[in-house]
Amino acid sequence: MTADPRPTGAGRPAATRRSRDGRPPAMNDVAALAGVSHQTVSRVLNAHPSVRPTTRERVLEAIATLGYRPNLAARALVTRRTGTLGVITPATALFGPTSTLVAFEQAARDAGFYVSVATLRAFSGEEVVAAVEHFLAQGVDGVVVVAPRSGTVDAVSGVHVPVPAVLVSSGRAGVDVPTVSVDQVAGGRLATEHLLASGRASVLHVAGPQEWYDARDRLRGWRDALEAAGATGEAHRADGWSAADGYAAGLELVRTGLPEAVFAANDQLALGLLAALGQAGVRVPQDVAVVGFDDEPGTAFYAPPLTTVRQGFDELGRRAVQAVVDALTGGEPTQQSIAPELVVRRSSASVEGPGAQGGDA
């Protein structure tokens, strides 16, 4: 532990100061130092809008000078709230679920909550029940479930959760709780329509594992776009989401015949695909156009820079937190879907000329 270099007084104290009788500072001590009432200090701590800015600043300075820390246990007894949310998420380092968790945690802190996380290797009913029981023992105000795979929603639907619950998933069957998701079908359509508009008559889809809701929905969006345009295309289903899976798909395409364009179900699949095509001397986008999905960090520096579909994880996190808050205040369950965004780069440049069609280079 290192000392806090900031000064006491208006800044943050190096340690909690104690009163003359040895006890830690209480709310009454803050009120006395700031020259306000006990109720005013409480309003400042709870971010009540009725407090004047000058008064709020005076109270915050007194809190910093004394090193006062609110008694969260006592506050929970009064408000019946702990300011903590539980999150159940799959035990994976994949970009989508990880980004969802990080975005939710940041949005929760912005809203005044802290987050307790349970990562599950398998979303069985037993594991979900155990995680919920653990959170209830902690006194969480609500539970959020990140459920990207088939079967996870079924497992959640059979569990009674006596606090507000929110599902982050495009799989909703049998679940009467607020649900927040990114519109994966729309993302698949965006990618495919863009490739068709760039002058390609057919689009092959390297699909992700079909036990994932997102993979199914992106496949559906690809099919919808082809049918609407009267275009053709084949689906190649990868074994996983990794660059190695994309590389294997790319080698097979080189061996069996190259398509005009490829929509890969995520950026890692696209990365492996680009590596296999480059190794075989196939030019992207001149010979084959490529679009990914996710807009992972670094996609602007792929060779060539990758056109991809960006998911709004920050917005997803904010809406999930707001759904919990709404549920805490008696709101009705809603199904919210966030529109994705196409980010155009050089990997899908038009066949009519060089260079990317706008977007990042």
Coordinates of C-alpha atoms in Angstrom, one line a residue:
M1 CA 0.0 0.0 0.0
T2 CA 1.3 3.5 -0.9
A3 CA 0.3 6.7 0.7
D4 CA -2.2 9.0 -1.1
P5 CA -0.1 12.0 -2.3
R6 CA -3.1 14.3 -2.3
P7 CA -3.4 16.8 0.6
T8 CA -6.0 16.6 3.3
G9 CA -8.7 19.4 3.6
A10 CA -10.2 20.0 0.2
G11 CA -8.4 17.0 -1.2
R12 CA -8.7 13.4 0.0
P13 CA -7.1 12.5 3.4
A14 CA -4.2 10.1 3.7
A15 CA -6.2 8.1 6.3
T16 CA -9.5 8.3 8.2
R17 CA -9.1 10.7 11.1
R18 CA -10.5 9.7 14.5
S19 CA -12.3 11.9 17.0
R20 CA -10.9 12.6 20.4
D21 CA -12.6 9.6 21.9
G22 CA -11.0 7.3 19.3
R23 CA -14.0 6.5 17.2
P24 CA -14.1 7.1 13.4
P25 CA -15.8 10.2 12.2
A26 CA -19.6 10.0 12.0
M27 CA -22.1 11.9 9.9
N28 CA -22.8 14.3 12.8
D29 CA -19.1 15.3 12.8
V30 CA -19.3 16.1 9.1
A31 CA -22.4 18.2 9.7
A32 CA -20.8 20.1 12.5
L33 CA -17.6 20.8 10.5
A34 CA -19.6 21.9 7.4
G35 CA -22.1 23.9 9.5
V36 CA -25.1 22.1 8.1
S37 CA -27.7 19.6 9.4
H38 CA -27.4 15.8 9.5
Q39 CA -30.1 15.7 6.8
T40 CA -28.1 17.9 4.5
V41 CA -25.1 15.6 4.7
S42 CA -27.4 12.6 3.9
R43 CA -28.8 14.4 0.9
V44 CA -25.3 15.1 -0.4
L45 CA -24.3 11.5 0.1
N46 CA -27.4 10.4 -1.9
A47 CA -26.8 12.9 -4.7
H48 CA -30.1 14.7 -3.9
P49 CA -30.7 17.6 -6.4
S50 CA -32.1 19.9 -3.8
V51 CA -28.7 20.8 -2.2
R52 CA -27.1 24.1 -3.3
P53 CA -23.8 23.7 -5.1
T54 CA -22.0 25.8 -2.5
T55 CA -23.4 23.8 0.4
R56 CA -22.6 20.5 -1.4
E57 CA -19.0 21.6 -1.9
R58 CA -18.7 22.5 1.8
V59 CA -20.0 19.1 2.8
L60 CA -17.6 17.3 0.5
E61 CA -14.7 19.3 1.9
A62 CA -15.7 18.3 5.4
I63 CA -16.0 14.7 4.3
A64 CA -12.5 14.9 2.7
T65 CA -11.0 16.6 5.8
L66 CA -12.4 14.1 8.2
G67 CA -11.9 11.1 6.0
Y68 CA -15.5 10.1 6.6
R69 CA -16.7 6.8 5.2
P70 CA -20.4 6.1 5.1
N71 CA -21.6 3.0 7.1
L72 CA -22.9 1.0 4.1
A73 CA -24.3 -1.8 6.4
A74 CA -26.3 0.8 8.4
R75 CA -27.5 2.4 5.2
A76 CA -28.6 -0.9 3.8
L77 CA -30.7 -1.6 6.8
V78 CA -32.5 1.7 6.3
T79 CA -32.8 1.7 2.5
R80 CA -33.0 -2.0 2.0
R81 CA -30.5 -1.5 -0.8
T82 CA -26.8 -2.4 -0.9
G83 CA -25.8 -0.7 -4.1
T84 CA -24.6 -4.0 -5.5
L85 CA -25.6 -5.9 -8.7
G86 CA -24.8 -9.5 -9.5
V87 CA -23.8 -10.5 -13.0
I88 CA -23.8 -14.1 -14.2
T89 CA -21.7 -14.5 -17.3
P90 CA -20.0 -17.4 -19.2
A91 CA -16.4 -18.2 -18.3
T92 CA -14.9 -17.1 -21.6
A93 CA -12.4 -14.5 -22.9
L94 CA -14.2 -14.0 -26.2
F95 CA -14.6 -10.4 -27.2
G96 CA -18.4 -10.1 -27.1
P97 CA -19.2 -11.5 -23.6
T98 CA -16.1 -9.8 -22.1
S99 CA -16.9 -6.4 -23.7
T100 CA -20.5 -6.7 -22.4
L101 CA -19.3 -7.4 -18.9
V102 CA -16.8 -4.5 -18.9
A103 CA -19.4 -2.1 -20.3
F104 CA -22.0 -3.1 -17.8
E105 CA -19.6 -2.8 -14.9
Q106 CA -18.6 0.7 -16.0
A107 CA -22.2 1.8 -16.5
A108 CA -23.1 0.4 -13.1
R109 CA -20.5 2.4 -11.4
D110 CA -21.6 5.5 -13.2
A111 CA -25.1 4.8 -11.8
G112 CA -23.7 4.3 -8.2
F113 CA -23.6 0.5 -8.2
Y114 CA -20.8 -1.9 -7.6
V115 CA -20.8 -5.3 -9.4
S116 CA -20.3 -8.8 -8.1
V117 CA -19.5 -11.4 -10.9
A118 CA -20.1 -15.1 -11.2
T119 CA -18.5 -16.8 -14.2
L120 CA -20.1 -20.2 -15.2
R121 CA -18.4 -22.9 -17.2
A122 CA -21.8 -24.4 -18.0
F123 CA -25.1 -22.7 -17.7
S124 CA -26.9 -25.6 -16.0
G125 CA -29.9 -24.9 -13.8
E126 CA -27.9 -26.0 -10.8
E127 CA -25.0 -23.5 -11.5
V128 CA -27.4 -20.7 -12.1
V129 CA -29.3 -21.4 -8.8
A130 CA -26.0 -21.6 -6.9
A131 CA -24.9 -18.2 -8.4
V132 CA -28.2 -16.6 -7.6
E133 CA -28.1 -17.9 -4.0
H134 CA -24.6 -16.5 -3.6
F135 CA -25.8 -13.1 -4.8
L136 CA -28.8 -13.1 -2.5
A137 CA -26.6 -13.9 0.4
Q138 CA -24.6 -10.7 -0.5
G139 CA -27.9 -8.8 -0.6
V140 CA -27.6 -7.7 -4.2
D141 CA -30.3 -5.3 -5.5
G142 CA -30.6 -7.0 -8.9
V143 CA -29.2 -9.7 -11.1
V144 CA -28.0 -9.5 -14.7
V145 CA -27.5 -12.6 -16.8
V146 CA -25.3 -12.5 -19.9
A147 CA -26.6 -15.5 -21.9
P148 CA -25.0 -15.9 -25.4
R149 CA -25.5 -19.6 -25.9
S150 CA -28.5 -21.8 -26.6
G151 CA -29.7 -23.5 -23.4
T152 CA -28.6 -20.6 -21.2
V153 CA -31.9 -18.9 -21.5
D154 CA -33.8 -22.2 -20.7
A155 CA -31.6 -22.6 -17.6
V156 CA -32.4 -19.0 -16.5
S157 CA -36.1 -19.3 -17.2
G158 CA -36.4 -22.2 -14.7
V159 CA -34.9 -20.2 -11.8
H160 CA -36.9 -18.0 -9.5
V161 CA -35.0 -14.8 -8.8
P162 CA -36.7 -12.8 -6.0
V163 CA -34.9 -9.5 -7.0
P164 CA -35.1 -7.6 -10.3
A165 CA -33.4 -9.6 -13.1
V166 CA -32.3 -8.5 -16.6
L167 CA -31.2 -10.7 -19.5
V168 CA -28.5 -9.6 -21.9
S169 CA -29.1 -12.0 -24.8
S170 CA -30.8 -12.3 -28.2
G171 CA -32.4 -15.6 -27.0
R172 CA -35.6 -14.7 -25.2
A173 CA -38.0 -17.7 -25.4
G174 CA -39.8 -18.4 -22.1
V175 CA -38.3 -15.6 -20.1
D176 CA -40.6 -12.8 -18.8
V177 CA -37.8 -10.4 -17.7
P178 CA -36.4 -7.2 -19.2
T179 CA -34.1 -8.1 -22.1
V180 CA -31.3 -6.0 -23.8
S181 CA -29.4 -7.0 -26.9
V182 CA -27.6 -5.8 -30.0
D183 CA -29.6 -6.6 -33.2
Q184 CA -27.4 -9.3 -34.6
V185 CA -29.8 -10.0 -37.5
A186 CA -29.6 -6.3 -38.6
G187 CA -25.8 -6.6 -38.3
G188 CA -25.7 -9.6 -40.6
R189 CA -27.9 -7.7 -43.1
L190 CA -25.7 -4.6 -43.0
A191 CA -22.5 -6.6 -43.8
T192 CA -24.1 -8.5 -46.6
E193 CA -25.9 -5.6 -48.2
H194 CA -22.7 -3.6 -48.1
L195 CA -20.8 -6.4 -50.0
L196 CA -23.6 -6.7 -52.6
A197 CA -23.6 -2.9 -53.0
S198 CA -19.9 -2.9 -53.6
G199 CA -20.4 -4.8 -56.9
R200 CA -20.2 -8.4 -55.7
A201 CA -23.0 -10.7 -57.0
S202 CA -22.6 -13.4 -54.3
V203 CA -21.5 -13.5 -50.7
L204 CA -20.2 -16.5 -48.8
H205 CA -20.7 -16.5 -45.0
V206 CA -18.2 -18.0 -42.6
A207 CA -20.7 -18.7 -39.8
G208 CA -19.8 -19.0 -36.1
P209 CA -20.8 -21.9 -33.9
Q210 CA -24.5 -22.3 -34.1
E211 CA -25.0 -23.0 -30.4
W212 CA -24.4 -19.2 -30.0
Y213 CA -27.5 -17.0 -30.5
D214 CA -25.4 -14.3 -32.1
A215 CA -24.0 -16.7 -34.7
R216 CA -27.5 -17.9 -35.6
D217 CA -28.8 -14.3 -35.9
R218 CA -25.9 -13.2 -38.1
L219 CA -26.5 -16.2 -40.4
R220 CA -30.2 -15.2 -40.6
G221 CA -29.3 -11.6 -41.4
W222 CA -27.0 -12.8 -44.2
R223 CA -29.7 -15.0 -45.6
D224 CA -32.3 -12.2 -45.4
A225 CA -30.1 -9.8 -47.3
L226 CA -29.4 -12.3 -50.1
E227 CA -33.0 -13.2 -50.5
A228 CA -34.1 -9.6 -50.6
A229 CA -31.5 -8.8 -53.3
G230 CA -32.1 -12.0 -55.3
A231 CA -28.4 -12.9 -54.8
T232 CA -26.6 -16.1 -54.1
G233 CA -24.2 -17.4 -51.5
E234 CA -23.1 -20.4 -49.5
A235 CA -22.5 -20.8 -45.7
H236 CA -19.4 -22.3 -44.3
R237 CA -19.8 -23.1 -40.6
A238 CA -16.6 -22.8 -38.6
D239 CA -16.0 -24.9 -35.5
G240 CA -15.2 -21.9 -33.3
W241 CA -14.7 -18.2 -33.2
S242 CA -10.9 -18.1 -33.4
A243 CA -8.5 -16.9 -36.0
A244 CA -7.3 -20.5 -36.4
D245 CA -10.9 -21.4 -37.3
G246 CA -10.9 -18.6 -39.9
Y247 CA -7.6 -19.7 -41.2
A248 CA -8.8 -23.2 -41.7
A249 CA -11.9 -21.9 -43.5
G250 CA -9.7 -19.7 -45.8
L251 CA -7.5 -22.7 -46.7
E252 CA -10.6 -24.6 -47.7
L253 CA -11.9 -21.8 -49.8
V254 CA -8.5 -21.5 -51.6
R255 CA -8.7 -25.3 -52.3
T256 CA -12.3 -25.5 -53.4
G257 CA -12.8 -22.2 -55.1
L258 CA -12.9 -18.5 -54.1
P259 CA -16.1 -16.6 -53.7
E260 CA -16.4 -12.9 -54.7
A261 CA -17.0 -11.8 -51.1
V262 CA -16.9 -13.2 -47.6
F263 CA -18.9 -12.1 -44.5
A264 CA -17.1 -13.6 -41.5
A265 CA -19.2 -13.9 -38.3
N266 CA -16.6 -12.2 -36.2
D267 CA -13.3 -10.3 -36.6
Q268 CA -11.1 -13.2 -35.4
L269 CA -12.5 -15.4 -38.1
A270 CA -11.9 -12.6 -40.6
L271 CA -8.3 -12.3 -39.4
G272 CA -7.5 -16.0 -40.0
L273 CA -9.3 -15.8 -43.3
L274 CA -7.1 -12.8 -44.4
A275 CA -4.0 -14.7 -43.4
A276 CA -4.9 -17.8 -45.4
L277 CA -5.8 -15.7 -48.5
G278 CA -2.6 -13.7 -48.3
Q279 CA -0.5 -16.8 -47.9
A280 CA -2.1 -18.1 -51.2
G281 CA -1.5 -14.8 -53.0
V282 CA -5.2 -13.9 -53.1
R283 CA -5.6 -10.1 -53.1
V284 CA -8.2 -8.5 -50.8
P285 CA -10.3 -6.7 -51.9
Q286 CA -9.4 -7.0 -55.6
D287 CA -10.0 -10.8 -55.7
V288 CA -12.2 -11.3 -52.7
A289 CA -13.9 -8.7 -50.5
V290 CA -14.0 -9.4 -46.7
V291 CA -16.2 -8.0 -43.9
G292 CA -16.0 -9.0 -40.2
F293 CA -18.1 -8.4 -37.1
D294 CA -17.4 -6.7 -33.7
D295 CA -14.9 -4.0 -34.6
E296 CA -12.3 -5.4 -32.2
P297 CA -9.4 -3.1 -31.3
G298 CA -6.8 -3.4 -34.0
T299 CA -9.1 -4.2 -36.9
A300 CA -8.1 -0.8 -38.6
F301 CA -4.6 -2.2 -38.7
Y302 CA -5.3 -5.6 -40.3
A303 CA -3.8 -6.2 -43.8
P304 CA -5.8 -4.7 -45.4
P305 CA -7.8 -2.7 -42.8
L306 CA -11.0 -4.6 -42.1
T307 CA -14.6 -3.5 -42.8
T308 CA -16.6 -4.7 -39.9
V309 CA -19.9 -4.3 -37.9
R310 CA -19.5 -2.4 -34.6
Q311 CA -21.6 -3.4 -31.6
G312 CA -22.5 -0.6 -29.2
F313 CA -21.3 -2.3 -26.0
D314 CA -21.2 1.0 -24.0
E315 CA -24.9 1.6 -24.9
L316 CA -25.7 -2.1 -24.1
G317 CA -24.2 -1.7 -20.7
R318 CA -26.1 1.6 -20.0
R319 CA -29.4 0.1 -21.1
A320 CA -28.9 -3.0 -19.0
V321 CA -28.2 -0.9 -15.9
Q322 CA -31.2 1.3 -16.7
A323 CA -33.4 -1.8 -17.1
V324 CA -32.3 -2.9 -13.5
V325 CA -33.1 0.6 -12.2
D326 CA -36.5 0.6 -13.9
A327 CA -37.3 -2.9 -12.5
L328 CA -36.3 -1.7 -9.0
T329 CA -38.8 1.2 -9.3
G330 CA -41.6 -1.1 -10.6
G331 CA -41.3 -0.7 -14.3
E332 CA -42.7 -3.2 -16.8
P333 CA -40.4 -5.7 -18.5
T334 CA -39.3 -4.4 -22.0
Q335 CA -37.3 -6.0 -24.8
Q336 CA -34.7 -3.5 -26.1
S337 CA -32.6 -4.0 -29.2
I338 CA -29.6 -1.8 -30.1
A339 CA -28.8 -1.1 -33.8
P340 CA -25.2 -2.0 -34.8
E341 CA -23.1 0.2 -37.1
L342 CA -21.1 -0.7 -40.3
V343 CA -17.5 0.6 -40.2
V344 CA -16.2 0.6 -43.8
R345 CA -12.5 0.1 -44.4
R346 CA -10.4 -1.1 -47.3
S347 CA -11.1 -4.8 -47.2
S348 CA -14.4 -4.3 -48.9
A349 CA -13.5 -1.6 -51.4
S350 CA -15.7 -1.4 -54.5
V351 CA -14.8 -3.4 -57.6
E352 CA -15.2 -0.2 -59.6
G353 CA -12.1 1.5 -58.1
P354 CA -9.3 1.4 -55.6
G355 CA -9.5 2.6 -52.0
A356 CA -12.1 2.2 -49.2
Q357 CA -15.5 3.6 -49.5
G358 CA -15.1 6.1 -46.7
G359 CA -14.6 5.1 -43.0
D360 CA -11.3 4.3 -41.4
A361 CA -8.3 3.6 -43.5

